[in-house]
Short mmCIF file of C-alpha atoms and ligand atoms in Angstrom, two decimals:
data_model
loop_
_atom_site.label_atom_id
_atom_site.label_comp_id
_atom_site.label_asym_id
_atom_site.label_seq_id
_atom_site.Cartn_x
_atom_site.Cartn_y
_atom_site.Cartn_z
CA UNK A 1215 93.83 134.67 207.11
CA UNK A 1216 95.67 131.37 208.01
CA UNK A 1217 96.91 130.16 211.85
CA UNK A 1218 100.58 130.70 210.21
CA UNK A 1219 100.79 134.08 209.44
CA UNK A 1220 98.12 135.36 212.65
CA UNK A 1221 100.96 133.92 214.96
CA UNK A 1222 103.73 135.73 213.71
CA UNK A 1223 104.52 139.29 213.54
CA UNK A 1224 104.22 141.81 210.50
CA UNK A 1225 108.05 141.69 210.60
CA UNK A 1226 109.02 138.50 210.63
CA UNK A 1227 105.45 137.96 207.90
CA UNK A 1228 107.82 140.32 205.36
CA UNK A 1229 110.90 138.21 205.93
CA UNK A 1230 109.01 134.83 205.01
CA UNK A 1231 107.69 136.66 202.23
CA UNK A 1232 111.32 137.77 200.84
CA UNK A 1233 112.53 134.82 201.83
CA UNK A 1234 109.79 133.09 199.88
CA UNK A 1235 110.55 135.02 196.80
CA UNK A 1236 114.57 134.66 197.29
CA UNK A 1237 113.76 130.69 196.98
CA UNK A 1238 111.30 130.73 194.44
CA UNK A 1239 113.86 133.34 192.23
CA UNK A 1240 116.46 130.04 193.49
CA UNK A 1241 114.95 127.69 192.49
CA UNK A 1242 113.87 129.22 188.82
CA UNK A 1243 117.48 130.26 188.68
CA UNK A 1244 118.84 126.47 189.40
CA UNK A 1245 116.27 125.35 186.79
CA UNK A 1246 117.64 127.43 184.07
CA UNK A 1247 120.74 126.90 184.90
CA UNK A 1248 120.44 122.91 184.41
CA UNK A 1249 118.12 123.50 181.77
CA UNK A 1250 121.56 125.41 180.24
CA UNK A 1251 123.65 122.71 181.24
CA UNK A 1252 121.12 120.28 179.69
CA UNK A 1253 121.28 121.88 176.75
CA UNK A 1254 124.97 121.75 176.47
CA UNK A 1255 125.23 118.49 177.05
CA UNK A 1256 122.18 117.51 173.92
CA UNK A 1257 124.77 119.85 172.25
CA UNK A 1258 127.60 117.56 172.71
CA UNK A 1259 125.78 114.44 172.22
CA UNK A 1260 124.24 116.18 168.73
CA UNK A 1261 125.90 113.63 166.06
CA UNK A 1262 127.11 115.23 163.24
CA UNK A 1263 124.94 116.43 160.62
CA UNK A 1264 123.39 113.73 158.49
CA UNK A 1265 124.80 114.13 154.80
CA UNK A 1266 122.98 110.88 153.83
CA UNK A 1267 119.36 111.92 154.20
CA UNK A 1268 117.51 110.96 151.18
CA UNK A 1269 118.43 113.65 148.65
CA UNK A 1270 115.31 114.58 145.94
CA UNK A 1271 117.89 113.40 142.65
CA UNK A 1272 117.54 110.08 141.56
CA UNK A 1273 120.17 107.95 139.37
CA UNK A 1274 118.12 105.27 137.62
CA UNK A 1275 120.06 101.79 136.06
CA UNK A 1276 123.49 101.62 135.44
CA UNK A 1277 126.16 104.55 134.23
CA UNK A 1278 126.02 103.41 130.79
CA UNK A 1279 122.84 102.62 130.70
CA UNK A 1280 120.38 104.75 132.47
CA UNK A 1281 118.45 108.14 133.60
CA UNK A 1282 118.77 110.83 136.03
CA UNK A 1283 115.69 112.36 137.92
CA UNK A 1284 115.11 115.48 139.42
CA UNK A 1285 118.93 116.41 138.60
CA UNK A 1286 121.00 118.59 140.40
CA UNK A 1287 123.01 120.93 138.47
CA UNK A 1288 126.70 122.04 139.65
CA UNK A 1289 126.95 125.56 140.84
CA UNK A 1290 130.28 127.21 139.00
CA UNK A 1291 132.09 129.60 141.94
CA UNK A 1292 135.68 131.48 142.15
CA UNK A 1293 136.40 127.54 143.39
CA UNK A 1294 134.73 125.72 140.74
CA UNK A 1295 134.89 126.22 136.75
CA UNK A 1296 134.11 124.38 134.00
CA UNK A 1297 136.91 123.17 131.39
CA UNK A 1298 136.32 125.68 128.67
CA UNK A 1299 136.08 123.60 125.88
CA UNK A 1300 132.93 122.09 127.75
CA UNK A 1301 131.43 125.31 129.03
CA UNK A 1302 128.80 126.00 126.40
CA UNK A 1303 127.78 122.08 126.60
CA UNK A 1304 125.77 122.70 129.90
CA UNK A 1305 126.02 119.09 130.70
CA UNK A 1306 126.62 120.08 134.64
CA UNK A 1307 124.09 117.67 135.98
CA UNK A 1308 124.32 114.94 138.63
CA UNK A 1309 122.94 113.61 141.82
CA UNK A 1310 122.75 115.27 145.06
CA UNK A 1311 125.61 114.04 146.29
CA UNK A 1312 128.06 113.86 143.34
CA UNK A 1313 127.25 117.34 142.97
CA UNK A 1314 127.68 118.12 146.76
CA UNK A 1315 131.25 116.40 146.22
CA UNK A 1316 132.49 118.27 143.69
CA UNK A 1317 131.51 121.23 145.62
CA UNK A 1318 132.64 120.32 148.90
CA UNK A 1319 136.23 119.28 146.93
CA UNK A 1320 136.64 122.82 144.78
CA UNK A 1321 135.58 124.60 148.22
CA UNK A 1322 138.50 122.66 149.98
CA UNK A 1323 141.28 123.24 148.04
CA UNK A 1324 140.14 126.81 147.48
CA UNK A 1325 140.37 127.50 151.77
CA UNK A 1326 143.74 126.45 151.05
CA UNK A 1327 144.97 127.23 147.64
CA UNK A 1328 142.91 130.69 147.24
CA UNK A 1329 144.50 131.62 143.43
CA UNK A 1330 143.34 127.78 142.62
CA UNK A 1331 140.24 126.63 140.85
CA UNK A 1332 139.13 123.35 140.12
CA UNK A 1333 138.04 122.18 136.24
CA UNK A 1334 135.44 119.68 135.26
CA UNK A 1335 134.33 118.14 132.01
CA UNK A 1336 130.86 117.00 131.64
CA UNK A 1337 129.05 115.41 134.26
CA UNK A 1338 125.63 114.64 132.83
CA UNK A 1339 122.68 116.39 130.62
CA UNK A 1340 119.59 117.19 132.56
CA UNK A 1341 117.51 113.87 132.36
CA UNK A 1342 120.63 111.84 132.14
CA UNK A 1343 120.81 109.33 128.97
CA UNK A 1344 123.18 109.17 126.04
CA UNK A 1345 125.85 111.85 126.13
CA UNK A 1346 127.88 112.09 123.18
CA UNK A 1347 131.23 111.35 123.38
CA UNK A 1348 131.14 109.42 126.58
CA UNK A 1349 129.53 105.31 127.00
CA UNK A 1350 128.96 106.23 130.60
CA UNK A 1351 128.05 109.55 131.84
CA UNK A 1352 124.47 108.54 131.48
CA UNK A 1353 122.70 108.57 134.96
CA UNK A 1354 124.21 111.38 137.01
CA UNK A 1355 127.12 109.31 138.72
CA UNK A 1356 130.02 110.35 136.22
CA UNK A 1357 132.34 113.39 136.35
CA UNK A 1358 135.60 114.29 134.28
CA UNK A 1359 137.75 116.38 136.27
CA UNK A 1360 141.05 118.36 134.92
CA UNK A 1361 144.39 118.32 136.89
CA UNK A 1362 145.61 120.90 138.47
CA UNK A 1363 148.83 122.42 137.21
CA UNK A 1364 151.44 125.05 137.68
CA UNK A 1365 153.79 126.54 134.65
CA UNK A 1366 157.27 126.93 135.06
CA UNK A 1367 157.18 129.75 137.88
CA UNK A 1368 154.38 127.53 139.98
CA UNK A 1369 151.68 129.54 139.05
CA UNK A 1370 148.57 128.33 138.85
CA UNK A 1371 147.46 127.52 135.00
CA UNK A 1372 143.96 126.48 133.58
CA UNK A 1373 143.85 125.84 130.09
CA UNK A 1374 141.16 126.16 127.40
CA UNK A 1375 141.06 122.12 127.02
CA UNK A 1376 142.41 118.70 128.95
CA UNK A 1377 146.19 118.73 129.29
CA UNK A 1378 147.93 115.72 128.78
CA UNK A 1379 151.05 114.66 130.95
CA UNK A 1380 153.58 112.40 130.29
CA UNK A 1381 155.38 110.28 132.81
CA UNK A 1382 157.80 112.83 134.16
CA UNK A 1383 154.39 114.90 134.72
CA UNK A 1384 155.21 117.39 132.11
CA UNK A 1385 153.34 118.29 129.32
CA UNK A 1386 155.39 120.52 126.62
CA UNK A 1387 153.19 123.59 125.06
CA UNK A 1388 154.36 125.89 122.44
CA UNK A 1389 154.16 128.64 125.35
CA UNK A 1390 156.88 126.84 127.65
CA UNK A 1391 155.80 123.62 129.74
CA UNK A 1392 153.30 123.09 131.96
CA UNK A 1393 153.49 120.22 135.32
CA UNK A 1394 151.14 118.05 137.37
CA UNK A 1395 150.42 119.94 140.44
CA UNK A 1396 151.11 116.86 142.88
CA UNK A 1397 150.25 118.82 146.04
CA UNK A 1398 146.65 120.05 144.62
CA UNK A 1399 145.75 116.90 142.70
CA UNK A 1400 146.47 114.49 145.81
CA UNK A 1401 144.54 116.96 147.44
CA UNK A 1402 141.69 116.93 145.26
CA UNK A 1403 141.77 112.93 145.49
CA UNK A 1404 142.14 112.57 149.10
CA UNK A 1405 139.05 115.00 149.25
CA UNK A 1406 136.95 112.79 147.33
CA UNK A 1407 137.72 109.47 148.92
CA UNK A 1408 136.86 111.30 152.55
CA UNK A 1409 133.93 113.03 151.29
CA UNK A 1410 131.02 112.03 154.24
CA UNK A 1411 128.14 111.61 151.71
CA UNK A 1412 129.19 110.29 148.22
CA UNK A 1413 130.87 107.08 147.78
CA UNK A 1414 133.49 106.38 145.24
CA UNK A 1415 133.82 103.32 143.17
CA UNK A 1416 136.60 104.47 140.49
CA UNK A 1417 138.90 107.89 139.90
CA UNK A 1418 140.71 106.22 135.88
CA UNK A 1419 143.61 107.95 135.69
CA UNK A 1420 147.19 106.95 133.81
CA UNK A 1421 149.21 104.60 135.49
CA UNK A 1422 152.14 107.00 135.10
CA UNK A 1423 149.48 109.98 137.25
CA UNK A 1424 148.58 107.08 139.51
CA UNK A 1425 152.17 106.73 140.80
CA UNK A 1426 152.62 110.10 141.18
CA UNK A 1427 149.65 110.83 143.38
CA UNK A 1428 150.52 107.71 145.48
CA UNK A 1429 154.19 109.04 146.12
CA UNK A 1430 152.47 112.11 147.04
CA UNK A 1431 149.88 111.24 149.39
CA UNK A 1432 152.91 108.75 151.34
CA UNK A 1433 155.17 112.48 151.21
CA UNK A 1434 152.04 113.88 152.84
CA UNK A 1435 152.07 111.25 155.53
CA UNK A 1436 148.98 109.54 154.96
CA UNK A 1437 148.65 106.49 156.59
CA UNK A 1438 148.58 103.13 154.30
CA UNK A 1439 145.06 101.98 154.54
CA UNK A 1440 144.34 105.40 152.94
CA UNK A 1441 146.84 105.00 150.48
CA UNK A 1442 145.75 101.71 149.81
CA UNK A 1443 142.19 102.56 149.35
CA UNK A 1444 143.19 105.23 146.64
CA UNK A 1445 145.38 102.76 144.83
CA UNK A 1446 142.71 100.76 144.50
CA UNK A 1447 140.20 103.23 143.16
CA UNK A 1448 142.54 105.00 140.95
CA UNK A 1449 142.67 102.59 138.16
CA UNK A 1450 144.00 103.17 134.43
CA UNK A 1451 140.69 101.18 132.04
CA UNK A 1452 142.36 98.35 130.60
CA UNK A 1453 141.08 99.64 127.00
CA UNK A 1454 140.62 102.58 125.05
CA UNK A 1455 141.42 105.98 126.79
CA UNK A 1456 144.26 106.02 129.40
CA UNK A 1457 143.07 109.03 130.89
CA UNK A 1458 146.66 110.82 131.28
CA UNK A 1459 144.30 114.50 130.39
CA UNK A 1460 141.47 113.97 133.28
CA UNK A 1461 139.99 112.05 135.96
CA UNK A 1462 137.08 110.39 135.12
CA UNK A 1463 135.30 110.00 138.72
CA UNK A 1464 132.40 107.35 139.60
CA UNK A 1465 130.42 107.14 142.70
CA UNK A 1466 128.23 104.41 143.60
CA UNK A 1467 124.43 104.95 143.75
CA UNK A 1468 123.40 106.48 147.02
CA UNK A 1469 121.65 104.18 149.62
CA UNK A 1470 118.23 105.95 148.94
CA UNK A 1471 118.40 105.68 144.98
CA UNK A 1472 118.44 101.95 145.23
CA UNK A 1473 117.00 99.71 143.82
CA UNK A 1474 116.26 101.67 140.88
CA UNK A 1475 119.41 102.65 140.67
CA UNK A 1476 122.35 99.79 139.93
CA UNK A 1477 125.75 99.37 140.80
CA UNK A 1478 127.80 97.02 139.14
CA UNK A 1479 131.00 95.60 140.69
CA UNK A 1480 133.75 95.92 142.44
CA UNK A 1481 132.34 97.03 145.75
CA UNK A 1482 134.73 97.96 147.74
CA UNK A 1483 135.32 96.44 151.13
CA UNK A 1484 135.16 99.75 153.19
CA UNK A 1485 132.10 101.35 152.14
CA UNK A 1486 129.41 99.64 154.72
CA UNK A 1487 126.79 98.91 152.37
CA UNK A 1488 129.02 96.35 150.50
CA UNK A 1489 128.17 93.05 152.15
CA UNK A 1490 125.01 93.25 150.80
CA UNK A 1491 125.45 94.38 147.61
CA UNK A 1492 127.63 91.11 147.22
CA UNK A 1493 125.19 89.38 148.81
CA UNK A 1494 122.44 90.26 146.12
CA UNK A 1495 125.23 89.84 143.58
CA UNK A 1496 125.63 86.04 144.90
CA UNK A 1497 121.75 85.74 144.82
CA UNK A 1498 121.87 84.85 148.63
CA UNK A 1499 119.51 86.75 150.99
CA UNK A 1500 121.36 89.61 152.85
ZN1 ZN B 1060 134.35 110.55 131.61
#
């Protein structure tokens, strides 16, 4: 027995012993409870999931002149449909995160246009390489996308090919006319260019579809570095096909494809890996 507790009584001995156990249960109590607050706080500080962790797809060379590894291959939803006249091709393959974009897009304007699904054209075949009918499309980094549109009423139409539009963003059919859904194709665009993991270099569209979706996205109230970034990417090639049917969408190779994977230019100034991509360009060390 200790001199402590033979000086004291047995009563006062069973209050030092509950108040032992009061402080210990304190003390435990305070730990978890800043353990709790701890946690909250890591919680907080957590940054935001990182979308550019090296993804298992590879895109080798250039888009017109190159391979795709370990492909991913785009999962068709309620959102997210291919253009029927492409459906039985099966060419559906891309990288990780052109893949995730198109995904993440369709998903998007589905949480917000429920009737609405989005249309794409071939992306790429399963190893990548010469697809018929396209120079590019070779290396998982190419996607033709169809517009959305509305019929007379503003319902929601998909048809069994590309539509063309003319200027006024019409395009006449034998079954009444169809229009250029502004609202859902600056959408679609603006969902794109903000996408947190894939990087686009180039949406070709018509000029005519180009001024549209500009008008749009300044009715919208975007602000004008945004705007200016999408005129810049949205670009009408300055031969052969004016694309006034589809999108054709490029992304730049992802950070952990490279080198094997090329880019060619423009590089755009806002995406942060472009000062040294112009640096190799120039053959100066970056
Ligand atoms: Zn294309």
């Amino acid at each position: 027995m200790s001199s402590d507790s033979s000086n004291v009584s047995p009563q006062n001995r069973n209050l030092r012993a509950i108040a032992r156990v009061v402080g210990t249960c304190g003390i435990v109590l305070v730990c978890c409870l800043l353990g709790v607050a701890r946690g909250a706080a890591l919680d907080d500080a957590r940054p935001e999931p990182n979308l550019r962790l090296p993804s298992t797809s590879v895109s080798s060379g250039l888009p017109w002149k190159g391979r795709l590894l370990r492909a991913v291959r785009l999962r068709m939803s309620a959102a997210l449909a291919p253009v029927a006249e492409y459906a039985r091709s099966g060419n559906f393959y891309g990288t990780s995160e052109l893949v995730s974009m198109l995904e993440r897009t369709a998903n998007a304007i589905a949480a917000r246009w429920p009737e609405s699904q989005m249309s794409v054209g071939e992306l790429s075949g399963p190893h990548g390489g010469k697809l018929g009918g396209h120079r590019s499309h070779r290396n998982g980094r190419d996607v033709d996308v169809a517009f959305f549109m509305q019929d007379a009423e503003g319902r929601s139409s998909r048809m069994d090919a590309f539509v063309t539009f003319n200027r006024h963003g019409s395009a006449p059919r034998a079954r009444g006319k169809l229009f250029f859904d502004d609202e859902k194709n600056w959408a679609m665009v603006a969902s794109m260019l903000r996408d947190p993991e894939a990087r686009v270099q180039y949406m070709f569209v018509a000029k005519s579809i180009r001024a549209r979706l500009l008008r749009e996205g300044a009715r919208h109230g975007e602000n004008e570095e945004f705007l200016r970034t999408a005129a810049t990417v949205m670009v009408q090639p300055k031969r052969g096909h004016k694309h006034a049917n589809h999108f054709h969408v490029r992304i730049y190779c992802a950070r952990d494809d490279r080198p094997q994977c090329r880019d060619a230019a423009p590089y755009w100034p806002w995406y942060e890996d472009t000062q040294r991509l112009l640096a190799r360009q120039s053959g100066a060390q970056p």
